[in-house]
Amino acid sequence: TQKMAELLGLRDECGEGASGAPALDSSCLADNRLNLDVYPDGCRRFLQLFEGRRGEVVQVEFLRLSSNDRLLGTTLGILPHLKHLKSLVLKGGHARDEFGSCQHGSLTSLPPDVGNLRCLTHLDLSFNSLSTLPSCILHLPSLRVLLVSHNSLVALPEDFGSLSKLTFFSAMKNQLKDLPQSIGELAVLQDLDLSENALEFLPKEVGNLHNCTELDLSGNRLSSIPDSLANLKSLRRLHLHSNLLVTVPASLASLPNLSRLDLQNNCLRAVPPEIQTSPFVRLRGNPLGEAEPSLQADESSTRELRRLFLASGEDSFTVTSEGCKVVLACGIHFYFPPGAASDPLRIYFRTLAPDSQWVKLRHHDVLLSGVLELQPHGVKFQQEVQIWMPYVSPQTLQQREVVVRTFSGQSWSDLRTKVEQKRKSKKHVAHCSVLHFSWFLVVSRLVQNECKVPTEGTMLFSSVDPNIKVTFPPGVTEETRSVKLQVLPVSAEEIEEVTADAGCRASPLLCLSQDSLVDFLRPVRIQLPLPPGVTGLNLDRSRLRLLHGDLEGRTWDDITSQVVLEFTHLYAVFEVTHFSWYWLWYTTKTYVGGIAKKVYERLRMYQVNFIALQRKKDPEQVLLQCVPKHKVDPVLKKLQDRYRGPEPSDMVEMFEGEQFFAAFERGISIDMDRPDCVDGRLSFIFYSHLKNMKEIYVTSPVDRKGQAVKGQVSFYRGAVPESVPEDASRRRKGPDSLWLATLPIKLPRLKPRWGENPGSMNGFSFPPLNLGNAETGYLTQANLLSIARRVGADWQTIGLNLGLTYQQIERIGYNNREDLDKQILDMLFSWAQQNLEDPDCVSKLITAMKDSGRQDIADEVETIIELGRQKYRESIRRVGLEQESSTEDSAIAMM
């Protein structure tokens, strides 16, 4: 046949003979599963396997392929032969464009014969290019789970309700404008996700979904919802946020199992009192209590921009041509003016911890915020979008300026920034405007004065010290070039601390740079103030030294004899033709360059102390922090009610952006594998104005039933920033150079609490669990038991945020009265059993922990999941994928 000819041509092209297929069987075909979406050429491998071992391939029950694969079309024709297939995944999103965004797959339809797969229960066609739902899907008699999210569907078939066994349906992020009436015939449907579409109304038949427990209609254009939703007696969670609702029926409050009703970011000016007083209702972002705008007033003057308030668990929002104002839970604000986006655009955001591997700070820069990533990258707005980013106020940093820095994909650049202070909270925010989205952070830098130098010359002054000026004579350049000037003041105390010489003085440090690699055609005249206490009247010229440093501050040369120094009563004047650092010293020392290098190095260092504290209620929870010396007392005072521990370590010195590690020793170890662990040590990056803090759980292999464990945590240096002077790096080499400090940690003797048998405790049995999937990592029975140990008295709040009803919470409390441990375990495992088949259950657990104020547990779950991803990738490499996917991985890593 033509397909087989194509297959044979492929094999000839790849240089494989009859033995080609068996060579890769062991790494592809395992039991009744074929996970080929992780291979760059998964469809080619499938075709080869089908020819070489057809008898085994047709028995496959679980198949995953990437719809970004160029041979997908050929492969689709073989699918109807897999009569035993139970799960079929044909997802896109495995490839990325130049801006790092996931590319949709090429799938636009399915062969009609796919409808003959009578065993198929699970079908995932997400991240594709479907504009209509393939008709063959409606003929799948056993289909229970259907995912078509991130496609281009504008409608569902009128007979969609014929999928009588469907329990889970997700059509998130499509272009659906309405729903067929037959949707009410899905009698066993439990989970329906229609978020981020264009729905303007719902058919009343939706109220016939009597078994539905979760309904997500957020991010649509609904102005009202039918009263029939009050018939959904099984409903636990109803998501209606980010719509255009002006009214909601009061009957929603009487749904017996409802534990969450999200009505945030709508147009509700009034809601029924039954809803407003219900504790499970979210109403933030509505104009409650506000009067309707006057009809006589001009529409353009009364129309207010829509305001969106996003909760901590949300990561996206939609911008239309009408514009909007957006407030994130972390305090970041956006303003999208009308017309900024011509078509509806979904914006994705996330905040990242800064990583010194790619956040490159310049000399004397100080990081004041985390990293904000906005997607899609590279999309150009029609008008500038305004961003307000909160930052840590640099109260101890004088004569500096705050700027927002953005990453273009190759380098960081500074944006024109306005600093503002919130009236109520007094918090500082950095305000900038952009036409493109990428990565953003806030830094404090030396004040930068700049000007354009034309052929006729000009003059540039420092706003930090007006006594410093640079004069460019006529003819200094043939083409206009840009020049920047920065000044770093240096106190006499800082000079004396390093030199141990009270008579040693130095001027402010002057840094000059330009955008041209060509030296100036004529000498440029520089005026520097004489060092403090030195005037033209008492000047001893033999003690005055002019130093020139390279842009990295690695070398300082005495150029006094190479220039003509002129003096006035207050200033020294000299001429140069190229730019760098310049520094005027007044000293009796002969080798000034070495001294200047030490002082310059000290100016970039911070004196810090380490603290290691244990939570009073749970000593296994340890807080580690690296704190600048002047902040130690306020930090300890803030923590003393909840934590106890030893005195802070002795003072050490660190550079901004320097890596260090914490290692638990002498019988204490970290309680679980973490992605920020390197060879058993916890990795940190020091930023002087950020928290540099981690709260973790520790354990011990020592039997603590009979004795306490007296261990310790030691801190060690890691990689220093690339721009650290060579001498500083050299001094840190040697057997003891990496050690910084050691602090004691004591784990008390254990009281009997958890049973010896992990499967039971006093008759309480724990069923085996695997929540999640191989790609994202599983939450197992052991993970859930570990999480249970952290919950404590918050278990009821967490249970409600997980979707358990008030009746369930009360029953759990009554059945396990006077036993907090059993209450916690019963709550967690009850929720887990109810959500075993929910592909989003792990993310919902994380969100519930955050909503309950338990960020520590949310972080732990996210760490477990990240570890699962790493192990999954490692298992892929072990079966021979590393070489084939390394190029793609490298490309993704650079995004």
PDB file of C-alpha atoms in Angstrom, residues 621-873:
ATOM      1  CA  GLN A 621      10.516  22.468  60.736  1.00  0.00           C
ATOM      2  CA  VAL A 622      13.752  24.477  60.404  1.00  0.00           C
ATOM      3  CA  LEU A 623      14.128  28.030  59.161  1.00  0.00           C
ATOM      4  CA  LEU A 624      17.479  28.930  57.597  1.00  0.00           C
ATOM      5  CA  GLN A 625      18.308  32.507  56.651  1.00  0.00           C
ATOM      6  CA  CYS A 626      21.264  34.647  55.658  1.00  0.00           C
ATOM      7  CA  VAL A 627      20.701  38.132  57.110  1.00  0.00           C
ATOM      8  CA  PRO A 628      22.703  41.367  56.617  1.00  0.00           C
ATOM      9  CA  LYS A 629      24.301  42.374  59.911  1.00  0.00           C
ATOM     10  CA  HIS A 630      22.143  45.442  60.523  1.00  0.00           C
ATOM     11  CA  LYS A 631      18.909  43.423  60.089  1.00  0.00           C
ATOM     12  CA  VAL A 632      19.677  40.538  62.456  1.00  0.00           C
ATOM     13  CA  ASP A 633      18.031  41.956  65.592  1.00  0.00           C
ATOM     14  CA  PRO A 634      14.748  43.023  63.889  1.00  0.00           C
ATOM     15  CA  VAL A 635      14.481  39.648  62.146  1.00  0.00           C
ATOM     16  CA  LEU A 636      15.004  37.685  65.357  1.00  0.00           C
ATOM     17  CA  LYS A 637      12.497  39.839  67.215  1.00  0.00           C
ATOM     18  CA  LYS A 638       9.897  39.145  64.545  1.00  0.00           C
ATOM     19  CA  LEU A 639      10.464  35.371  64.718  1.00  0.00           C
ATOM     20  CA  GLN A 640      10.928  34.853  68.463  1.00  0.00           C
ATOM     21  CA  ASP A 641       7.255  34.058  69.211  1.00  0.00           C
ATOM     22  CA  ARG A 642       7.163  31.092  66.827  1.00  0.00           C
ATOM     23  CA  TYR A 643      10.781  29.898  66.668  1.00  0.00           C
ATOM     24  CA  ARG A 644      13.676  29.117  68.953  1.00  0.00           C
ATOM     25  CA  GLY A 645      17.306  28.378  68.245  1.00  0.00           C
ATOM     26  CA  PRO A 646      20.955  29.271  68.862  1.00  0.00           C
ATOM     27  CA  GLU A 647      22.506  32.703  68.588  1.00  0.00           C
ATOM     28  CA  PRO A 648      23.324  33.848  65.031  1.00  0.00           C
ATOM     29  CA  SER A 649      26.652  32.839  63.518  1.00  0.00           C
ATOM     30  CA  ASP A 650      29.727  35.030  63.487  1.00  0.00           C
ATOM     31  CA  MET A 651      29.829  37.696  60.807  1.00  0.00           C
ATOM     32  CA  VAL A 652      31.025  36.715  57.305  1.00  0.00           C
ATOM     33  CA  GLU A 653      31.260  38.649  54.039  1.00  0.00           C
ATOM     34  CA  MET A 654      29.396  37.863  50.824  1.00  0.00           C
ATOM     35  CA  PHE A 655      28.890  39.386  47.370  1.00  0.00           C
ATOM     36  CA  GLU A 656      25.508  40.216  45.865  1.00  0.00           C
ATOM     37  CA  GLY A 657      24.431  37.178  43.843  1.00  0.00           C
ATOM     38  CA  GLU A 658      26.851  34.763  45.536  1.00  0.00           C
ATOM     39  CA  GLN A 659      25.822  31.138  45.962  1.00  0.00           C
ATOM     40  CA  PHE A 660      26.094  29.303  49.268  1.00  0.00           C
ATOM     41  CA  PHE A 661      24.938  25.957  50.643  1.00  0.00           C
ATOM     42  CA  ALA A 662      23.469  24.614  53.885  1.00  0.00           C
ATOM     43  CA  ALA A 663      24.334  21.044  54.910  1.00  0.00           C
ATOM     44  CA  PHE A 664      22.703  19.175  57.790  1.00  0.00           C
ATOM     45  CA  GLU A 665      25.231  17.042  59.630  1.00  0.00           C
ATOM     46  CA  ARG A 666      25.748  14.685  62.596  1.00  0.00           C
ATOM     47  CA  GLY A 667      22.583  12.600  62.359  1.00  0.00           C
ATOM     48  CA  ILE A 668      20.224  15.130  60.755  1.00  0.00           C
ATOM     49  CA  SER A 669      19.242  15.162  57.099  1.00  0.00           C
ATOM     50  CA  ILE A 670      16.691  16.787  54.842  1.00  0.00           C
ATOM     51  CA  ASP A 671      13.359  15.021  55.043  1.00  0.00           C
ATOM     52  CA  MET A 672      12.902  14.621  51.269  1.00  0.00           C
ATOM     53  CA  ASP A 673      14.623  15.013  47.929  1.00  0.00           C
ATOM     54  CA  ARG A 674      14.466  18.585  46.688  1.00  0.00           C
ATOM     55  CA  PRO A 675      15.353  20.124  43.313  1.00  0.00           C
ATOM     56  CA  ASP A 676      17.396  22.812  45.120  1.00  0.00           C
ATOM     57  CA  CYS A 677      19.632  20.145  46.707  1.00  0.00           C
ATOM     58  CA  VAL A 678      23.125  19.635  45.314  1.00  0.00           C
ATOM     59  CA  ASP A 679      24.988  16.607  46.696  1.00  0.00           C
ATOM     60  CA  GLY A 680      22.803  16.655  49.789  1.00  0.00           C
ATOM     61  CA  ARG A 681      23.311  20.373  50.396  1.00  0.00           C
ATOM     62  CA  LEU A 682      20.593  23.005  50.141  1.00  0.00           C
ATOM     63  CA  SER A 683      21.445  25.721  47.604  1.00  0.00           C
ATOM     64  CA  PHE A 684      20.910  29.462  48.257  1.00  0.00           C
ATOM     65  CA  ILE A 685      21.687  32.651  46.336  1.00  0.00           C
ATOM     66  CA  PHE A 686      22.518  35.673  48.482  1.00  0.00           C
ATOM     67  CA  TYR A 687      20.746  38.926  47.591  1.00  0.00           C
ATOM     68  CA  SER A 688      21.247  41.601  50.236  1.00  0.00           C
ATOM     69  CA  HIS A 689      17.706  43.029  50.117  1.00  0.00           C
ATOM     70  CA  LEU A 690      15.741  39.799  49.614  1.00  0.00           C
ATOM     71  CA  LYS A 691      14.937  37.260  52.323  1.00  0.00           C
ATOM     72  CA  ASN A 692      17.537  34.551  51.509  1.00  0.00           C
ATOM     73  CA  MET A 693      15.343  32.270  53.600  1.00  0.00           C
ATOM     74  CA  LYS A 694      14.088  28.688  53.303  1.00  0.00           C
ATOM     75  CA  GLU A 695      11.866  26.742  55.646  1.00  0.00           C
ATOM     76  CA  ILE A 696      12.331  22.988  55.381  1.00  0.00           C
ATOM     77  CA  TYR A 697      11.618  19.773  57.216  1.00  0.00           C
ATOM     78  CA  VAL A 698      14.413  17.625  58.571  1.00  0.00           C
ATOM     79  CA  THR A 699      14.561  14.083  59.894  1.00  0.00           C
ATOM     80  CA  SER A 700      17.082  11.683  61.340  1.00  0.00           C
ATOM     81  CA  PRO A 701      18.029   8.057  60.648  1.00  0.00           C
ATOM     82  CA  VAL A 702      18.689   7.727  64.390  1.00  0.00           C
ATOM     83  CA  ASP A 703      15.939   6.090  66.449  1.00  0.00           C
ATOM     84  CA  ARG A 704      14.515   9.055  68.376  1.00  0.00           C
ATOM     85  CA  LYS A 705      12.167   7.050  70.560  1.00  0.00           C
ATOM     86  CA  GLY A 706      14.821   6.641  73.176  1.00  0.00           C
ATOM     87  CA  GLN A 707      16.943   9.767  72.731  1.00  0.00           C
ATOM     88  CA  ALA A 708      17.131  13.220  71.185  1.00  0.00           C
ATOM     89  CA  VAL A 709      19.454  13.895  68.234  1.00  0.00           C
ATOM     90  CA  LYS A 710      22.026  16.676  68.597  1.00  0.00           C
ATOM     91  CA  GLY A 711      23.099  17.610  65.106  1.00  0.00           C
ATOM     92  CA  GLN A 712      24.147  20.727  63.268  1.00  0.00           C
ATOM     93  CA  VAL A 713      23.767  22.720  60.076  1.00  0.00           C
ATOM     94  CA  SER A 714      26.873  24.117  58.372  1.00  0.00           C
ATOM     95  CA  PHE A 715      27.033  26.784  55.699  1.00  0.00           C
ATOM     96  CA  TYR A 716      29.517  26.643  52.819  1.00  0.00           C
ATOM     97  CA  ARG A 717      30.417  28.937  49.982  1.00  0.00           C
ATOM     98  CA  GLY A 718      29.440  28.002  46.442  1.00  0.00           C
ATOM     99  CA  ALA A 719      30.094  29.717  43.126  1.00  0.00           C
ATOM    100  CA  VAL A 720      30.876  33.433  43.332  1.00  0.00           C
ATOM    101  CA  PRO A 721      29.592  35.831  40.639  1.00  0.00           C
ATOM    102  CA  GLU A 722      31.638  35.945  37.443  1.00  0.00           C
ATOM    103  CA  SER A 723      32.701  39.535  38.066  1.00  0.00           C
ATOM    104  CA  VAL A 724      34.251  38.900  41.512  1.00  0.00           C
ATOM    105  CA  PRO A 725      37.917  39.973  41.502  1.00  0.00           C
ATOM    106  CA  GLU A 726      40.453  37.227  40.908  1.00  0.00           C
ATOM    107  CA  ASP A 727      42.146  37.838  44.245  1.00  0.00           C
ATOM    108  CA  ALA A 728      38.883  37.329  46.137  1.00  0.00           C
ATOM    109  CA  SER A 729      38.247  34.032  44.370  1.00  0.00           C
ATOM    110  CA  ARG A 730      41.819  32.858  44.951  1.00  0.00           C
ATOM    111  CA  ARG A 731      41.634  33.585  48.663  1.00  0.00           C
ATOM    112  CA  ARG A 732      38.572  31.343  48.911  1.00  0.00           C
ATOM    113  CA  LYS A 733      40.383  28.236  47.682  1.00  0.00           C
ATOM    114  CA  GLY A 734      41.866  25.656  50.012  1.00  0.00           C
ATOM    115  CA  PRO A 735      40.715  22.963  52.440  1.00  0.00           C
ATOM    116  CA  ASP A 736      38.770  25.228  54.826  1.00  0.00           C
ATOM    117  CA  SER A 737      37.988  28.177  52.576  1.00  0.00           C
ATOM    118  CA  LEU A 738      34.439  27.082  51.673  1.00  0.00           C
ATOM    119  CA  TRP A 739      33.217  26.716  55.262  1.00  0.00           C
ATOM    120  CA  LEU A 740      31.364  29.749  56.592  1.00  0.00           C
ATOM    121  CA  ALA A 741      29.614  28.830  59.838  1.00  0.00           C
ATOM    122  CA  THR A 742      28.065  25.992  61.871  1.00  0.00           C
ATOM    123  CA  LEU A 743      24.986  26.183  64.109  1.00  0.00           C
ATOM    124  CA  PRO A 744      23.483  23.439  66.353  1.00  0.00           C
ATOM    125  CA  ILE A 745      20.160  21.722  65.586  1.00  0.00           C
ATOM    126  CA  LYS A 746      18.430  19.458  68.108  1.00  0.00           C
ATOM    127  CA  LEU A 747      15.598  17.064  67.301  1.00  0.00           C
ATOM    128  CA  PRO A 748      13.812  16.095  70.535  1.00  0.00           C
ATOM    129  CA  ARG A 749      12.901  12.600  71.592  1.00  0.00           C
ATOM    130  CA  LEU A 750       9.842  11.350  69.727  1.00  0.00           C
ATOM    131  CA  LYS A 751       6.530  10.827  71.447  1.00  0.00           C
ATOM    132  CA  PRO A 752       4.516   7.834  70.131  1.00  0.00           C
ATOM    133  CA  ARG A 753       2.329   9.197  67.378  1.00  0.00           C
ATOM    134  CA  TRP A 754       2.497   7.478  64.032  1.00  0.00           C
ATOM    135  CA  GLY A 755       2.276   3.669  63.866  1.00  0.00           C
ATOM    136  CA  GLU A 756       5.177   1.466  62.915  1.00  0.00           C
ATOM    137  CA  ASN A 757       3.194   0.071  59.991  1.00  0.00           C
ATOM    138  CA  PRO A 758       2.858   2.762  57.292  1.00  0.00           C
ATOM    139  CA  GLY A 759      -0.309   1.111  56.078  1.00  0.00           C
ATOM    140  CA  SER A 760      -2.281   1.390  59.302  1.00  0.00           C
ATOM    141  CA  MET A 761      -2.538   3.208  62.618  1.00  0.00           C
ATOM    142  CA  ASN A 762      -4.761   1.936  65.395  1.00  0.00           C
ATOM    143  CA  GLY A 763      -7.052   0.302  62.909  1.00  0.00           C
ATOM    144  CA  PHE A 764      -6.968   3.242  60.477  1.00  0.00           C
ATOM    145  CA  SER A 765      -6.027   1.885  57.037  1.00  0.00           C
ATOM    146  CA  PHE A 766      -4.458   3.895  54.218  1.00  0.00           C
ATOM    147  CA  PRO A 767      -5.273   2.718  50.673  1.00  0.00           C
ATOM    148  CA  PRO A 768      -2.471   2.816  48.069  1.00  0.00           C
ATOM    149  CA  LEU A 769      -2.470   6.022  46.044  1.00  0.00           C
ATOM    150  CA  ASN A 770      -1.017   7.454  42.857  1.00  0.00           C
ATOM    151  CA  LEU A 771      -2.329  10.989  42.316  1.00  0.00           C
ATOM    152  CA  GLY A 772      -1.039  12.701  39.161  1.00  0.00           C
ATOM    153  CA  ASN A 773       0.875  11.127  36.297  1.00  0.00           C
ATOM    154  CA  ALA A 774       4.379  10.077  35.310  1.00  0.00           C
ATOM    155  CA  GLU A 775       5.210  13.367  33.591  1.00  0.00           C
ATOM    156  CA  THR A 776       4.311  15.604  36.507  1.00  0.00           C
ATOM    157  CA  GLY A 777       5.185  13.140  39.237  1.00  0.00           C
ATOM    158  CA  TYR A 778       2.923  11.194  41.554  1.00  0.00           C
ATOM    159  CA  LEU A 779       1.717  11.964  45.039  1.00  0.00           C
ATOM    160  CA  THR A 780       1.841   8.600  46.769  1.00  0.00           C
ATOM    161  CA  GLN A 781       0.517   7.235  50.029  1.00  0.00           C
ATOM    162  CA  ALA A 782       3.859   8.041  51.686  1.00  0.00           C
ATOM    163  CA  ASN A 783       3.765  11.621  50.381  1.00  0.00           C
ATOM    164  CA  LEU A 784       0.270  12.159  51.741  1.00  0.00           C
ATOM    165  CA  LEU A 785       1.311  10.762  55.136  1.00  0.00           C
ATOM    166  CA  SER A 786       4.257  13.171  55.181  1.00  0.00           C
ATOM    167  CA  ILE A 787       1.943  16.070  54.328  1.00  0.00           C
ATOM    168  CA  ALA A 788      -0.480  14.998  57.069  1.00  0.00           C
ATOM    169  CA  ARG A 789       2.232  15.497  59.688  1.00  0.00           C
ATOM    170  CA  ARG A 790       2.387  19.214  58.813  1.00  0.00           C
ATOM    171  CA  VAL A 791      -1.335  20.044  58.741  1.00  0.00           C
ATOM    172  CA  GLY A 792      -2.226  20.431  62.419  1.00  0.00           C
ATOM    173  CA  ALA A 793      -5.285  22.409  63.501  1.00  0.00           C
ATOM    174  CA  ASP A 794      -5.819  23.874  60.004  1.00  0.00           C
ATOM    175  CA  TRP A 795      -7.280  20.582  58.721  1.00  0.00           C
ATOM    176  CA  GLN A 796     -10.898  21.827  58.570  1.00  0.00           C
ATOM    177  CA  THR A 797     -10.023  24.935  56.558  1.00  0.00           C
ATOM    178  CA  ILE A 798      -7.861  22.876  54.212  1.00  0.00           C
ATOM    179  CA  GLY A 799     -10.648  20.311  53.798  1.00  0.00           C
ATOM    180  CA  LEU A 800     -13.165  22.978  52.816  1.00  0.00           C
ATOM    181  CA  ASN A 801     -10.749  24.521  50.315  1.00  0.00           C
ATOM    182  CA  LEU A 802     -10.186  21.037  48.875  1.00  0.00           C
ATOM    183  CA  GLY A 803     -13.899  20.836  48.142  1.00  0.00           C
ATOM    184  CA  LEU A 804     -15.161  18.674  50.996  1.00  0.00           C
ATOM    185  CA  THR A 805     -18.582  19.706  52.232  1.00  0.00           C
ATOM    186  CA  TYR A 806     -19.352  21.043  55.689  1.00  0.00           C
ATOM    187  CA  GLN A 807     -21.257  17.849  56.377  1.00  0.00           C
ATOM    188  CA  GLN A 808     -18.226  15.735  55.472  1.00  0.00           C
ATOM    189  CA  ILE A 809     -15.934  17.826  57.673  1.00  0.00           C
ATOM    190  CA  GLU A 810     -18.325  17.539  60.616  1.00  0.00           C
ATOM    191  CA  ARG A 811     -18.653  13.778  60.129  1.00  0.00           C
ATOM    192  CA  ILE A 812     -14.865  13.320  59.989  1.00  0.00           C
ATOM    193  CA  GLY A 813     -14.498  15.353  63.178  1.00  0.00           C
ATOM    194  CA  TYR A 814     -17.188  13.359  64.973  1.00  0.00           C
ATOM    195  CA  ASN A 815     -15.964   9.929  63.826  1.00  0.00           C
ATOM    196  CA  ASN A 816     -12.405  10.701  64.990  1.00  0.00           C
ATOM    197  CA  ARG A 817     -13.176  12.940  67.936  1.00  0.00           C
ATOM    198  CA  GLU A 818     -10.344  13.591  70.367  1.00  0.00           C
ATOM    199  CA  ASP A 819      -7.799  12.263  67.828  1.00  0.00           C
ATOM    200  CA  LEU A 820      -6.402  15.067  65.679  1.00  0.00           C
ATOM    201  CA  ASP A 821      -4.105  12.734  63.727  1.00  0.00           C
ATOM    202  CA  LYS A 822      -6.990  10.566  62.570  1.00  0.00           C
ATOM    203  CA  GLN A 823      -9.070  13.613  61.656  1.00  0.00           C
ATOM    204  CA  ILE A 824      -6.289  14.884  59.411  1.00  0.00           C
ATOM    205  CA  LEU A 825      -5.676  11.497  57.791  1.00  0.00           C
ATOM    206  CA  ASP A 826      -9.386  10.845  57.239  1.00  0.00           C
ATOM    207  CA  MET A 827      -9.797  14.260  55.593  1.00  0.00           C
ATOM    208  CA  LEU A 828      -6.786  13.898  53.257  1.00  0.00           C
ATOM    209  CA  PHE A 829      -7.445  10.311  52.201  1.00  0.00           C
ATOM    210  CA  SER A 830     -11.184  10.961  51.728  1.00  0.00           C
ATOM    211  CA  TRP A 831     -10.315  13.786  49.369  1.00  0.00           C
ATOM    212  CA  ALA A 832      -7.686  11.662  47.600  1.00  0.00           C
ATOM    213  CA  GLN A 833     -10.123   8.783  46.968  1.00  0.00           C
ATOM    214  CA  GLN A 834     -12.688  11.196  45.526  1.00  0.00           C
ATOM    215  CA  ASN A 835     -10.128  12.710  43.152  1.00  0.00           C
ATOM    216  CA  LEU A 836      -8.110   9.704  41.982  1.00  0.00           C
ATOM    217  CA  GLU A 837      -9.144  10.199  38.345  1.00  0.00           C
ATOM    218  CA  ASP A 838      -8.930  14.001  38.305  1.00  0.00           C
ATOM    219  CA  PRO A 839      -5.846  14.984  36.242  1.00  0.00           C
ATOM    220  CA  ASP A 840      -5.701  18.370  38.025  1.00  0.00           C
ATOM    221  CA  CYS A 841      -6.036  17.058  41.582  1.00  0.00           C
ATOM    222  CA  VAL A 842      -2.423  17.837  42.563  1.00  0.00           C
ATOM    223  CA  SER A 843      -2.644  21.465  41.423  1.00  0.00           C
ATOM    224  CA  LYS A 844      -5.928  21.768  43.327  1.00  0.00           C
ATOM    225  CA  LEU A 845      -4.209  20.468  46.461  1.00  0.00           C
ATOM    226  CA  ILE A 846      -1.488  23.111  46.086  1.00  0.00           C
ATOM    227  CA  THR A 847      -4.082  25.872  45.578  1.00  0.00           C
ATOM    228  CA  ALA A 848      -6.074  24.695  48.612  1.00  0.00           C
ATOM    229  CA  MET A 849      -2.977  24.845  50.802  1.00  0.00           C
ATOM    230  CA  LYS A 850      -2.197  28.390  49.616  1.00  0.00           C
ATOM    231  CA  ASP A 851      -5.818  29.490  50.146  1.00  0.00           C
ATOM    232  CA  SER A 852      -5.603  28.050  53.669  1.00  0.00           C
ATOM    233  CA  GLY A 853      -2.522  30.084  54.485  1.00  0.00           C
ATOM    234  CA  ARG A 854      -0.229  27.031  54.403  1.00  0.00           C
ATOM    235  CA  GLN A 855       2.348  28.136  51.854  1.00  0.00           C
ATOM    236  CA  ASP A 856       4.863  25.832  53.559  1.00  0.00           C
ATOM    237  CA  ILE A 857       2.859  22.724  52.646  1.00  0.00           C
ATOM    238  CA  ALA A 858       2.166  24.072  49.147  1.00  0.00           C
ATOM    239  CA  ASP A 859       5.917  24.482  48.659  1.00  0.00           C
ATOM    240  CA  GLU A 860       6.506  20.924  49.840  1.00  0.00           C
ATOM    241  CA  VAL A 861       3.972  19.490  47.371  1.00  0.00           C
ATOM    242  CA  GLU A 862       5.445  21.547  44.531  1.00  0.00           C
ATOM    243  CA  THR A 863       8.891  20.231  45.474  1.00  0.00           C
ATOM    244  CA  ILE A 864       7.641  16.633  45.326  1.00  0.00           C
ATOM    245  CA  ILE A 865       6.122  17.261  41.902  1.00  0.00           C
ATOM    246  CA  GLU A 866       9.287  18.929  40.594  1.00  0.00           C
ATOM    247  CA  LEU A 867      11.283  15.947  41.793  1.00  0.00           C
ATOM    248  CA  GLY A 868       8.865  13.687  39.932  1.00  0.00           C
ATOM    249  CA  ARG A 869       9.455  15.642  36.742  1.00  0.00           C
ATOM    250  CA  GLN A 870      13.201  15.300  37.169  1.00  0.00           C
ATOM    251  CA  LYS A 871      12.989  11.553  37.739  1.00  0.00           C
ATOM    252  CA  TYR A 872      10.719  11.205  34.710  1.00  0.00           C
ATOM    253  CA  ARG A 873      13.220  13.061  32.523  1.00  0.00           C
TER     254      ARG A 873
END
